[in-house]
Amino acid sequence: AAYPFPHSTTLSAPFLSLVGLPWIDWTIQRQVTEALYSITQDTAAAQAGGYAGWIPPFGIHEVYELQSTVGATTDNKCRGSDIGEYIRDPAANRCNQMDCPAGTIKQGNCEDILTRCQRLGLACPQGTFCICEPCLKVPEVQFTIRISTLTSNQNAGVPLLNSTVCTKMDICLQLEQGEHLRVSVTDNWLQMRGAVDFPPAPSAVEFQHDERFEGSGSSWLPAVHVPDTGEFMLNFTKTAVGAHILRVRACVTGGEGAPSQQCAELSASPILYLVNPTTCLRAHEVP
């Protein structure tokens, strides 16, 4: 039977590959693979399908070399085709075909992956192909919200050591009237942002206080971004006694045809904090 899918040339023999979709359990994928590998030329399945057996999939390097030799490619592209550039390097081809386990992503591009062993000082035996730490575990929580008090003369850019991680609708912190607050949001996916098909980094993080926030009403306030850290911070002072609600959202710049900015509330938002009355000392007391 003719090859059933569109292809760029008849000068080489295309082949069919079987792939498992990401949501298929890996044990099922392995069982199917082992069953296919067990098929031989004389089995009923092979005879009915008109094939000899199943083997591990090849890369496209050999196909490219053949097309290049016979003049079927120009400037790394097939003539009359828009399927894109071919990969000359077999090692790079293996890197592009590699899939990371669920919950992880490739750590950088193929150039980073293929040179990581060398950068780590690990020698690859001659005649072998080595990849070191190609996959990076993705943190389950994309953003972490922290809140803390700070002194009035503390530099706004100095990280806090006593900050509390906040969870949704739990009282994250108690403080007295007039104490200074800092709320910070950490982008836990900062290292992964450059990966292919990974969500872009937020262009802004904004906070919305309850109506008792002095002078702001209920508008969204932009946080200060600390470059190259994935941190967004907002400092303020709260004097109204009682429990207060603080909502937090992250915004990204919209793509072509999309709104200029798209915002979504963080999974840990809203958070709560409690302002207690200031304890005033009597005349005969000293602090």
C-alpha positions as a Markdown table, in Angstrom:
| # | Residue | x | y | z |
|---|---|---|---|---|
| 1 | Ala | 0.0 | 0.0 | 0.0 |
| 2 | Ala | 1.1 | 3.6 | -0.7 |
| 3 | Tyr | 2.4 | 5.7 | 2.2 |
| 4 | Pro | -0.9 | 7.2 | 3.6 |
| 5 | Phe | 0.3 | 10.6 | 4.7 |
| 6 | Pro | 1.7 | 13.7 | 2.9 |
| 7 | His | 5.4 | 13.5 | 2.4 |
| 8 | Ser | 8.1 | 15.8 | 0.8 |
| 9 | Thr | 9.8 | 13.3 | -1.5 |
| 10 | Thr | 9.6 | 9.9 | -3.1 |
| 11 | Leu | 13.4 | 9.6 | -3.1 |
| 12 | Ser | 13.5 | 7.9 | 0.3 |
| 13 | Ala | 11.2 | 5.4 | 2.1 |
| 14 | Pro | 9.0 | 7.1 | 4.8 |
| 15 | Phe | 8.0 | 4.9 | 7.7 |
| 16 | Leu | 5.1 | 4.9 | 10.2 |
| 17 | Ser | 5.7 | 5.6 | 13.9 |
| 18 | Leu | 3.4 | 4.7 | 16.8 |
| 19 | Val | 3.3 | 7.2 | 19.6 |
| 20 | Gly | 1.6 | 7.3 | 23.0 |
| 21 | Leu | -0.3 | 10.5 | 23.9 |
| 22 | Pro | 0.8 | 12.2 | 27.2 |
| 23 | Trp | -2.3 | 11.1 | 29.2 |
| 24 | Ile | -1.9 | 7.4 | 28.4 |
| 25 | Asp | -0.4 | 5.6 | 31.5 |
| 26 | Trp | 3.2 | 4.7 | 30.8 |
| 27 | Thr | 2.7 | 1.1 | 31.9 |
| 28 | Ile | 0.1 | 0.7 | 29.1 |
| 29 | Gln | 2.5 | 2.3 | 26.6 |
| 30 | Arg | 5.2 | -0.1 | 27.7 |
| 31 | Gln | 2.9 | -3.2 | 27.4 |
| 32 | Val | 1.8 | -2.1 | 23.9 |
| 33 | Thr | 5.4 | -1.5 | 22.8 |
| 34 | Glu | 6.5 | -4.9 | 24.1 |
| 35 | Ala | 3.6 | -6.6 | 22.4 |
| 36 | Leu | 4.5 | -5.0 | 19.0 |
| 37 | Tyr | 8.2 | -5.9 | 19.4 |
| 38 | Ser | 7.2 | -9.5 | 19.9 |
| 39 | Ile | 5.5 | -9.7 | 16.4 |
| 40 | Thr | 7.6 | -11.6 | 13.8 |
| 41 | Gln | 7.2 | -11.9 | 10.1 |
| 42 | Asp | 5.4 | -15.3 | 10.3 |
| 43 | Thr | 2.8 | -14.2 | 12.8 |
| 44 | Ala | -0.8 | -13.7 | 11.7 |
| 45 | Ala | -0.8 | -10.0 | 12.7 |
| 46 | Ala | 2.2 | -9.3 | 10.4 |
| 47 | Gln | 0.9 | -11.2 | 7.5 |
| 48 | Ala | -2.5 | -9.5 | 7.8 |
| 49 | Gly | -0.9 | -6.1 | 8.0 |
| 50 | Gly | 1.6 | -6.7 | 5.2 |
| 51 | Tyr | 4.7 | -6.0 | 7.3 |
| 52 | Ala | 7.6 | -7.9 | 8.8 |
| 53 | Gly | 7.7 | -6.5 | 12.4 |
| 54 | Trp | 8.2 | -3.4 | 14.6 |
| 55 | Ile | 11.5 | -1.8 | 15.5 |
| 56 | Pro | 12.5 | 1.4 | 17.5 |
| 57 | Pro | 11.8 | 4.5 | 15.5 |
| 58 | Phe | 14.6 | 6.1 | 13.5 |
| 59 | Gly | 15.5 | 9.7 | 13.3 |
| 60 | Ile | 15.4 | 11.8 | 10.2 |
| 61 | His | 19.2 | 12.3 | 9.9 |
| 62 | Glu | 19.6 | 9.4 | 7.4 |
| 63 | Val | 16.7 | 10.6 | 5.3 |
| 64 | Tyr | 18.2 | 14.1 | 5.2 |
| 65 | Glu | 21.6 | 12.8 | 4.2 |
| 66 | Leu | 20.0 | 10.8 | 1.3 |
| 67 | Gln | 18.0 | 13.8 | 0.1 |
| 68 | Ser | 21.1 | 16.0 | 0.3 |
| 69 | Thr | 23.2 | 13.6 | -1.7 |
| 70 | Val | 20.7 | 13.3 | -4.5 |
| 71 | Gly | 20.0 | 17.1 | -4.5 |
| 72 | Ala | 16.4 | 16.9 | -3.1 |
| 73 | Thr | 17.1 | 19.6 | -0.5 |
| 74 | Thr | 18.1 | 23.2 | -0.7 |
| 75 | Asp | 19.2 | 25.3 | 2.2 |
| 76 | Asn | 18.2 | 22.6 | 4.7 |
| 77 | Lys | 14.6 | 22.5 | 3.3 |
| 78 | Cys | 12.8 | 20.1 | 1.0 |
| 79 | Arg | 12.0 | 21.5 | -2.4 |
| 80 | Gly | 8.4 | 22.5 | -2.6 |
| 81 | Ser | 7.9 | 21.8 | 1.1 |
| 82 | Asp | 7.2 | 24.0 | 4.1 |
| 83 | Ile | 7.8 | 21.3 | 6.7 |
| 84 | Gly | 10.8 | 23.3 | 8.0 |
| 85 | Glu | 14.5 | 22.6 | 8.6 |
| 86 | Tyr | 16.0 | 19.2 | 9.0 |
| 87 | Ile | 18.4 | 18.3 | 11.7 |
| 88 | Arg | 21.9 | 17.5 | 10.6 |
| 89 | Asp | 23.4 | 16.3 | 13.9 |
| 90 | Pro | 22.2 | 12.8 | 15.0 |
| 91 | Ala | 22.8 | 13.8 | 18.6 |
| 92 | Ala | 20.6 | 16.8 | 18.3 |
| 93 | Asn | 18.0 | 14.6 | 16.6 |
| 94 | Arg | 18.0 | 12.3 | 19.6 |
| 95 | Cys | 17.6 | 15.3 | 21.9 |
| 96 | Asn | 14.6 | 16.6 | 20.0 |
| 97 | Gln | 12.9 | 13.2 | 20.0 |
| 98 | Met | 13.4 | 12.8 | 23.8 |
| 99 | Asp | 10.4 | 13.1 | 26.0 |
| 100 | Cys | 10.6 | 14.0 | 29.7 |
| 101 | Pro | 8.4 | 12.1 | 32.3 |
| 102 | Ala | 5.2 | 13.7 | 33.4 |
| 103 | Gly | 5.7 | 16.6 | 35.8 |
| 104 | Thr | 9.1 | 17.5 | 34.2 |
| 105 | Ile | 10.3 | 19.5 | 31.2 |
| 106 | Lys | 13.4 | 19.6 | 29.1 |
| 107 | Gln | 16.0 | 21.7 | 31.0 |
| 108 | Gly | 16.9 | 24.3 | 28.3 |
| 109 | Asn | 17.3 | 23.8 | 24.6 |
| 110 | Cys | 19.1 | 20.9 | 22.9 |
| 111 | Glu | 22.4 | 22.8 | 22.8 |
| 112 | Asp | 22.2 | 23.3 | 26.6 |
| 113 | Ile | 21.2 | 19.6 | 27.1 |
| 114 | Leu | 23.9 | 18.2 | 24.9 |
| 115 | Thr | 26.7 | 20.2 | 26.5 |
| 116 | Arg | 25.6 | 19.8 | 30.1 |
| 117 | Cys | 27.8 | 16.7 | 30.7 |
| 118 | Gln | 30.8 | 18.6 | 29.6 |
| 119 | Arg | 29.9 | 21.6 | 31.8 |
| 120 | Leu | 29.5 | 19.3 | 34.8 |
| 121 | Gly | 33.0 | 17.8 | 34.1 |
| 122 | Leu | 31.6 | 14.3 | 33.2 |
| 123 | Ala | 33.4 | 12.5 | 30.4 |
| 124 | Cys | 31.3 | 10.5 | 27.9 |
| 125 | Pro | 33.0 | 7.2 | 26.9 |
| 126 | Gln | 34.2 | 7.1 | 23.3 |
| 127 | Gly | 31.6 | 5.8 | 20.9 |
| 128 | Thr | 28.7 | 6.5 | 23.3 |
| 129 | Phe | 26.0 | 9.2 | 23.5 |
| 130 | Cys | 25.5 | 10.9 | 26.9 |
| 131 | Ile | 22.9 | 13.2 | 28.2 |
| 132 | Cys | 23.1 | 14.6 | 31.8 |
| 133 | Glu | 20.2 | 15.9 | 33.8 |
| 134 | Pro | 18.0 | 16.7 | 30.7 |
| 135 | Cys | 14.8 | 17.0 | 32.6 |
| 136 | Leu | 13.8 | 19.5 | 35.3 |
| 137 | Lys | 11.0 | 18.9 | 37.8 |
| 138 | Val | 8.2 | 21.5 | 37.6 |
| 139 | Pro | 7.1 | 22.8 | 41.0 |
| 140 | Glu | 3.4 | 21.9 | 41.7 |
| 141 | Val | 2.6 | 25.4 | 42.9 |
| 142 | Gln | 3.2 | 28.1 | 40.2 |
| 143 | Phe | 3.1 | 31.1 | 42.5 |
| 144 | Thr | 3.8 | 31.4 | 46.3 |
| 145 | Ile | 2.4 | 34.4 | 48.3 |
| 146 | Arg | 4.2 | 35.5 | 51.4 |
| 147 | Ile | 3.4 | 38.3 | 53.9 |
| 148 | Ser | 5.5 | 39.8 | 56.7 |
| 149 | Thr | 5.9 | 42.9 | 58.8 |
| 150 | Leu | 8.9 | 45.1 | 58.3 |
| 151 | Thr | 10.5 | 48.1 | 60.0 |
| 152 | Ser | 9.9 | 51.6 | 58.6 |
| 153 | Asn | 13.6 | 52.0 | 57.6 |
| 154 | Gln | 13.9 | 48.6 | 55.9 |
| 155 | Asn | 15.0 | 48.7 | 52.3 |
| 156 | Ala | 12.1 | 47.7 | 50.1 |
| 157 | Gly | 14.4 | 45.4 | 48.0 |
| 158 | Val | 15.8 | 43.4 | 50.9 |
| 159 | Pro | 14.4 | 39.8 | 51.1 |
| 160 | Leu | 12.5 | 39.0 | 54.3 |
| 161 | Leu | 13.7 | 36.1 | 56.4 |
| 162 | Asn | 10.5 | 35.8 | 58.6 |
| 163 | Ser | 7.9 | 35.8 | 55.9 |
| 164 | Thr | 4.9 | 33.5 | 56.2 |
| 165 | Val | 3.6 | 31.4 | 53.2 |
| 166 | Cys | -0.1 | 32.2 | 52.7 |
| 167 | Thr | -2.9 | 29.8 | 51.8 |
| 168 | Lys | -6.3 | 30.6 | 50.4 |
| 169 | Met | -8.7 | 32.2 | 52.9 |
| 170 | Asp | -6.5 | 31.5 | 55.9 |
| 171 | Ile | -5.3 | 34.2 | 58.3 |
| 172 | Cys | -1.7 | 34.5 | 57.1 |
| 173 | Leu | -0.5 | 37.1 | 59.6 |
| 174 | Gln | -1.5 | 39.2 | 62.7 |
| 175 | Leu | -0.1 | 42.6 | 63.3 |
| 176 | Glu | -0.8 | 45.8 | 65.2 |
| 177 | Gln | -2.2 | 49.0 | 63.8 |
| 178 | Gly | 0.4 | 51.1 | 62.0 |
| 179 | Glu | 2.9 | 48.3 | 61.4 |
| 180 | His | 4.4 | 48.1 | 57.9 |
| 181 | Leu | 3.5 | 45.2 | 55.7 |
| 182 | Arg | 5.1 | 43.6 | 52.8 |
| 183 | Val | 3.4 | 41.1 | 50.5 |
| 184 | Ser | 5.5 | 39.3 | 48.0 |
| 185 | Val | 4.7 | 36.8 | 45.2 |
| 186 | Thr | 7.3 | 34.4 | 43.9 |
| 187 | Asp | 7.2 | 32.9 | 40.4 |
| 188 | Asn | 8.3 | 29.3 | 41.1 |
| 189 | Trp | 8.3 | 28.5 | 37.4 |
| 190 | Leu | 10.9 | 31.2 | 36.6 |
| 191 | Gln | 13.6 | 28.6 | 35.5 |
| 192 | Met | 11.2 | 26.9 | 33.2 |
| 193 | Arg | 9.8 | 30.0 | 31.4 |
| 194 | Gly | 12.1 | 29.6 | 28.4 |
| 195 | Ala | 11.0 | 26.0 | 27.6 |
| 196 | Val | 9.0 | 25.3 | 24.5 |
| 197 | Asp | 5.2 | 25.4 | 25.0 |
| 198 | Phe | 5.6 | 26.6 | 28.6 |
| 199 | Pro | 3.5 | 29.5 | 29.8 |
| 200 | Pro | 5.2 | 32.9 | 29.6 |
| 201 | Ala | 6.4 | 34.8 | 32.7 |
| 202 | Pro | 4.0 | 37.3 | 34.2 |
| 203 | Ser | 4.4 | 40.8 | 33.0 |
| 204 | Ala | 2.8 | 42.1 | 36.2 |
| 205 | Val | 1.4 | 41.1 | 39.5 |
| 206 | Glu | -1.4 | 43.2 | 41.1 |
| 207 | Phe | -3.0 | 43.3 | 44.5 |
| 208 | Gln | -6.6 | 44.3 | 45.4 |
| 209 | His | -7.3 | 45.3 | 49.1 |
| 210 | Asp | -10.7 | 45.4 | 50.7 |
| 211 | Glu | -12.6 | 48.6 | 50.8 |
| 212 | Arg | -11.0 | 49.8 | 54.1 |
| 213 | Phe | -7.6 | 50.2 | 52.6 |
| 214 | Glu | -6.9 | 53.9 | 53.0 |
| 215 | Gly | -7.1 | 55.9 | 49.9 |
| 216 | Ser | -7.2 | 53.1 | 47.4 |
| 217 | Gly | -10.9 | 51.9 | 47.3 |
| 218 | Ser | -10.9 | 48.5 | 45.7 |
| 219 | Ser | -8.7 | 49.2 | 42.7 |
| 220 | Trp | -5.8 | 46.8 | 41.6 |
| 221 | Leu | -2.4 | 48.0 | 42.7 |
| 222 | Pro | 0.7 | 47.0 | 40.7 |
| 223 | Ala | 3.6 | 45.3 | 42.6 |
| 224 | Val | 7.3 | 46.2 | 42.2 |
| 225 | His | 9.1 | 43.6 | 40.2 |
| 226 | Val | 12.6 | 42.6 | 41.3 |
| 227 | Pro | 14.5 | 41.8 | 38.1 |
| 228 | Asp | 15.8 | 38.2 | 37.5 |
| 229 | Thr | 14.4 | 36.9 | 40.7 |
| 230 | Gly | 10.8 | 36.1 | 39.9 |
| 231 | Glu | 9.8 | 38.3 | 42.9 |
| 232 | Phe | 7.0 | 40.9 | 43.0 |
| 233 | Met | 6.6 | 43.0 | 46.1 |
| 234 | Leu | 4.2 | 45.6 | 47.6 |
| 235 | Asn | 4.7 | 47.5 | 50.9 |
| 236 | Phe | 1.9 | 49.3 | 52.7 |
| 237 | Thr | 0.5 | 50.2 | 56.1 |
| 238 | Lys | -2.8 | 49.2 | 57.5 |
| 239 | Thr | -4.5 | 51.0 | 60.4 |
| 240 | Ala | -8.1 | 49.7 | 60.3 |
| 241 | Val | -8.6 | 47.1 | 63.0 |
| 242 | Gly | -10.0 | 43.7 | 62.0 |
| 243 | Ala | -9.6 | 41.0 | 59.4 |
| 244 | His | -8.7 | 42.1 | 55.9 |
| 245 | Ile | -8.9 | 40.4 | 52.5 |
| 246 | Leu | -6.2 | 40.7 | 49.9 |
| 247 | Arg | -6.6 | 39.4 | 46.4 |
| 248 | Val | -3.6 | 38.7 | 44.1 |
| 249 | Arg | -3.5 | 38.2 | 40.3 |
| 250 | Ala | -0.9 | 37.7 | 37.7 |
| 251 | Cys | -1.0 | 39.3 | 34.3 |
| 252 | Val | 0.7 | 38.4 | 31.0 |
| 253 | Thr | 0.9 | 40.4 | 27.8 |
| 254 | Gly | -1.6 | 39.2 | 25.3 |
| 255 | Gly | -0.5 | 37.7 | 22.0 |
| 256 | Glu | -1.6 | 38.7 | 18.5 |
| 257 | Gly | -5.4 | 39.2 | 18.4 |
| 258 | Ala | -5.7 | 38.9 | 22.2 |
| 259 | Pro | -6.3 | 41.7 | 24.7 |
| 260 | Ser | -3.2 | 43.7 | 25.6 |
| 261 | Gln | -3.1 | 42.2 | 29.1 |
| 262 | Gln | -4.7 | 39.0 | 30.4 |
| 263 | Cys | -5.0 | 38.6 | 34.2 |
| 264 | Ala | -6.0 | 35.6 | 36.4 |
| 265 | Glu | -6.2 | 35.4 | 40.1 |
| 266 | Leu | -3.6 | 33.1 | 41.8 |
| 267 | Ser | -4.7 | 29.8 | 43.2 |
| 268 | Ala | -3.8 | 30.8 | 46.8 |
| 269 | Ser | -5.8 | 34.1 | 46.5 |
| 270 | Pro | -7.5 | 35.6 | 48.3 |
| 271 | Ile | -5.5 | 35.7 | 51.6 |
| 272 | Leu | -6.4 | 37.1 | 55.0 |
| 273 | Tyr | -4.5 | 39.1 | 57.6 |
| 274 | Leu | -5.6 | 40.5 | 61.0 |
| 275 | Val | -4.9 | 44.0 | 62.3 |
| 276 | Asn | -5.1 | 44.2 | 66.1 |
| 277 | Pro | -5.4 | 47.4 | 68.2 |
| 278 | Thr | -2.2 | 49.1 | 69.2 |
| 279 | Thr | -1.4 | 48.5 | 72.9 |
| 280 | Cys | -0.6 | 51.9 | 74.4 |
| 281 | Leu | 1.6 | 52.1 | 77.5 |
| 282 | Arg | 0.4 | 53.9 | 80.6 |
| 283 | Ala | 2.3 | 56.8 | 81.9 |
| 284 | His | 4.3 | 54.8 | 84.5 |
| 285 | Glu | 5.2 | 52.0 | 82.1 |
| 286 | Val | 8.2 | 51.9 | 79.8 |
| 287 | Pro | 8.5 | 49.8 | 76.6 |
